[in-house]
Amino acid sequence: MCLGIPAKVTRIDASKQGKVDYLGTKVKVDFSLLEDIRPGDWVIVHAGFAITRLDEEEAQETLSLLREILQAQGE
Amino acid sequence: MPGPMKELRDGSITHALLGRIGSKTSGLEQPVRIMEVCGTHTMTIHRYGLKTLLEEAGVDMVSGPGCPVCITPNEVHEACIDLVTKRESLILASFGDMTRVPTGKGSLQTAIPAPSSRVKIVYSPEEALALAKANPAKEVVFFGVGFETTIPGIALTVKRAADEGVPNFSTLSALWLIPPALRAILQAGETAISGFLYPGHVSAIIGLEPYRFIAEEYGVPGAVAGFEPNDILLGVSAILDQIAEGRPGVHLEYGRVVNPRGNPLAQAVMAEMLELRDAFWRGLGRIPRSGLGLKERYGAYDARVKLALSIREGSEDLPGCRCGEVLRGLISPPQCPLFGKRCGPDSPFGPCMVSFEGACFIYHKYDRTRGSE
Ligand code: SF4
């Protein structure tokens, strides 16, 4: 029931119903638990509801941390 | 971006991280034992072989109560079986894995429903509500089981049913809160825990504050981590730093998904619809204020009230099943004598072998050959 993989928002209507692309499959999702969601955002979906949105800056931070660790290893 | 990030699974980064972890543990005097409290973490740890790799790096990972289906005690599963076998014109809507949990009365899958009743598998609470609208002559009872991740969706669905006045929809809910369960585990003190890997998506709802007491009152470090292998290693690494520095805290590794304050809309709908209850957990027993139930004014949507159910708590596991000890982190699944013998994924003897999030299921799938330790 708890899927760790993010899904990309493809459609959302005025009543906060819409769809995401989840690993290539279109899935119906309720966005009522989130504010200001737009197509193109990445979300985590759980039992039919989007429960959180991914933060680009934070993702970049984790990425650079991981790359640093790899570089330090190579030196 | 920020979709799937391949660096989170990159093998050379995994090895670099394991190297760092190894040098951190070699400087510590005590053995390190970290409990993960989310079935999806357990899954990643075993799927990518991290259990063994971390062991070699000096960290013992142990699974805790991270599977909602597993910690829901038999009496609740039995109440659902009673509903659909003894009452007419009832549809019991349930997530799939709950229908396979074996009890003294069989499972929802093996039980024979009353002639005009049936069990229907759903993927979301909204689907159950839609079922009620499509079947006005039947009572649709949604078997709502979950942690903080699932609870807001259930609360919102009941709110909609109440707003729209759907008369034939109710929920038999078993809603569990992670932080009080962790307090119960620490208080029992049966298993030495050097740190907690906190569940990523529960935390996306509740934020970091609800774990603070674990660091402050019990001096136990922790980290909220994501579900990719390198997420988990970053989390473990942060816990080791807290141990080395003697500064327990709540580290956030999964910032891309978890806001430190959690999800305010989800918290609001939970506060509006639900109130704290004492709850009885499989393995852990009765824990004060560790569950949520619908507020009294929503009694018309609470199957326990509406259908006057009296569910007597404290039913035992099936004799021989040691799921309760697995959930407390006292034994690892292969130590159960039935593991892989009388109990396997095709014929589960206990709930920890049924659910994809159950420790026995996950060990059986990925670590069967490790044997009993
Ligand atoms: S292996 Fe089966 S019987 Fe043993 S504890 Fe796990 S679920 Fe119960």
mmCIF file of C-alpha atoms in Angstrom, chain A residues 8-63:
data_model
loop_
_atom_site.group_PDB
_atom_site.id
_atom_site.type_symbol
_atom_site.label_atom_id
_atom_site.label_comp_id
_atom_site.label_asym_id
_atom_site.label_seq_id
_atom_site.Cartn_x
_atom_site.Cartn_y
_atom_site.Cartn_z
ATOM 1 C CA LYS A 8 4.350 12.971 -11.945
ATOM 2 C CA VAL A 9 1.125 14.977 -12.012
ATOM 3 C CA THR A 10 -0.387 15.032 -15.499
ATOM 4 C CA ARG A 11 -3.825 16.524 -14.865
ATOM 5 C CA ILE A 12 -5.759 18.220 -12.077
ATOM 6 C CA ASP A 13 -9.239 19.768 -12.159
ATOM 7 C CA ALA A 14 -10.896 22.452 -10.033
ATOM 8 C CA SER A 15 -12.175 19.913 -7.507
ATOM 9 C CA LYS A 16 -8.610 18.604 -7.057
ATOM 10 C CA GLN A 17 -9.201 15.315 -8.847
ATOM 11 C CA GLY A 18 -6.709 14.289 -11.480
ATOM 12 C CA LYS A 19 -4.112 11.878 -12.738
ATOM 13 C CA VAL A 20 -0.473 11.034 -12.299
ATOM 14 C CA ASP A 21 1.997 9.138 -14.408
ATOM 15 C CA TYR A 22 3.263 6.343 -12.207
ATOM 16 C CA LEU A 23 6.097 4.426 -13.896
ATOM 17 C CA GLY A 24 4.423 4.906 -17.272
ATOM 18 C CA THR A 25 0.875 4.120 -16.109
ATOM 19 C CA LYS A 26 -1.807 6.777 -15.715
ATOM 20 C CA VAL A 27 -3.419 6.556 -12.284
ATOM 21 C CA LYS A 28 -6.408 8.464 -10.870
ATOM 22 C CA VAL A 29 -5.442 10.500 -7.813
ATOM 23 C CA ASP A 30 -7.163 12.783 -5.328
ATOM 24 C CA PHE A 31 -5.091 15.904 -4.612
ATOM 25 C CA SER A 32 -7.310 17.330 -1.850
ATOM 26 C CA LEU A 33 -4.645 16.885 0.829
ATOM 27 C CA LEU A 34 -2.196 19.223 -0.947
ATOM 28 C CA GLU A 35 -2.150 22.895 -1.814
ATOM 29 C CA ASP A 36 -1.234 24.492 -5.156
ATOM 30 C CA ILE A 37 -0.538 21.344 -7.106
ATOM 31 C CA ARG A 38 0.179 21.778 -10.815
ATOM 32 C CA PRO A 39 0.809 19.420 -13.720
ATOM 33 C CA GLY A 40 4.528 18.620 -13.812
ATOM 34 C CA ASP A 41 4.845 18.463 -9.999
ATOM 35 C CA TRP A 42 6.084 15.220 -8.462
ATOM 36 C CA VAL A 43 4.065 13.689 -5.628
ATOM 37 C CA ILE A 44 3.933 10.602 -3.439
ATOM 38 C CA VAL A 45 0.624 8.729 -3.763
ATOM 39 C CA HIS A 46 -0.806 6.529 -1.055
ATOM 40 C CA ALA A 47 -4.131 4.650 -1.228
ATOM 41 C CA GLY A 48 -5.571 6.988 -3.846
ATOM 42 C CA PHE A 49 -4.425 10.275 -2.293
ATOM 43 C CA ALA A 50 -1.379 12.392 -3.062
ATOM 44 C CA ILE A 51 0.083 12.920 0.419
ATOM 45 C CA THR A 52 3.141 15.067 -0.244
ATOM 46 C CA ARG A 53 4.904 16.988 -2.996
ATOM 47 C CA LEU A 54 8.594 16.609 -3.821
ATOM 48 C CA ASP A 55 10.850 19.563 -3.209
ATOM 49 C CA GLU A 56 13.322 20.184 -6.034
ATOM 50 C CA GLU A 57 15.891 22.052 -3.950
ATOM 51 C CA GLU A 58 16.010 19.388 -1.257
ATOM 52 C CA ALA A 59 16.351 16.689 -3.923
ATOM 53 C CA GLN A 60 19.327 18.559 -5.410
ATOM 54 C CA GLU A 61 20.912 18.795 -1.995
ATOM 55 C CA THR A 62 20.730 15.026 -1.454
ATOM 56 C CA LEU A 63 22.116 14.525 -4.955
#
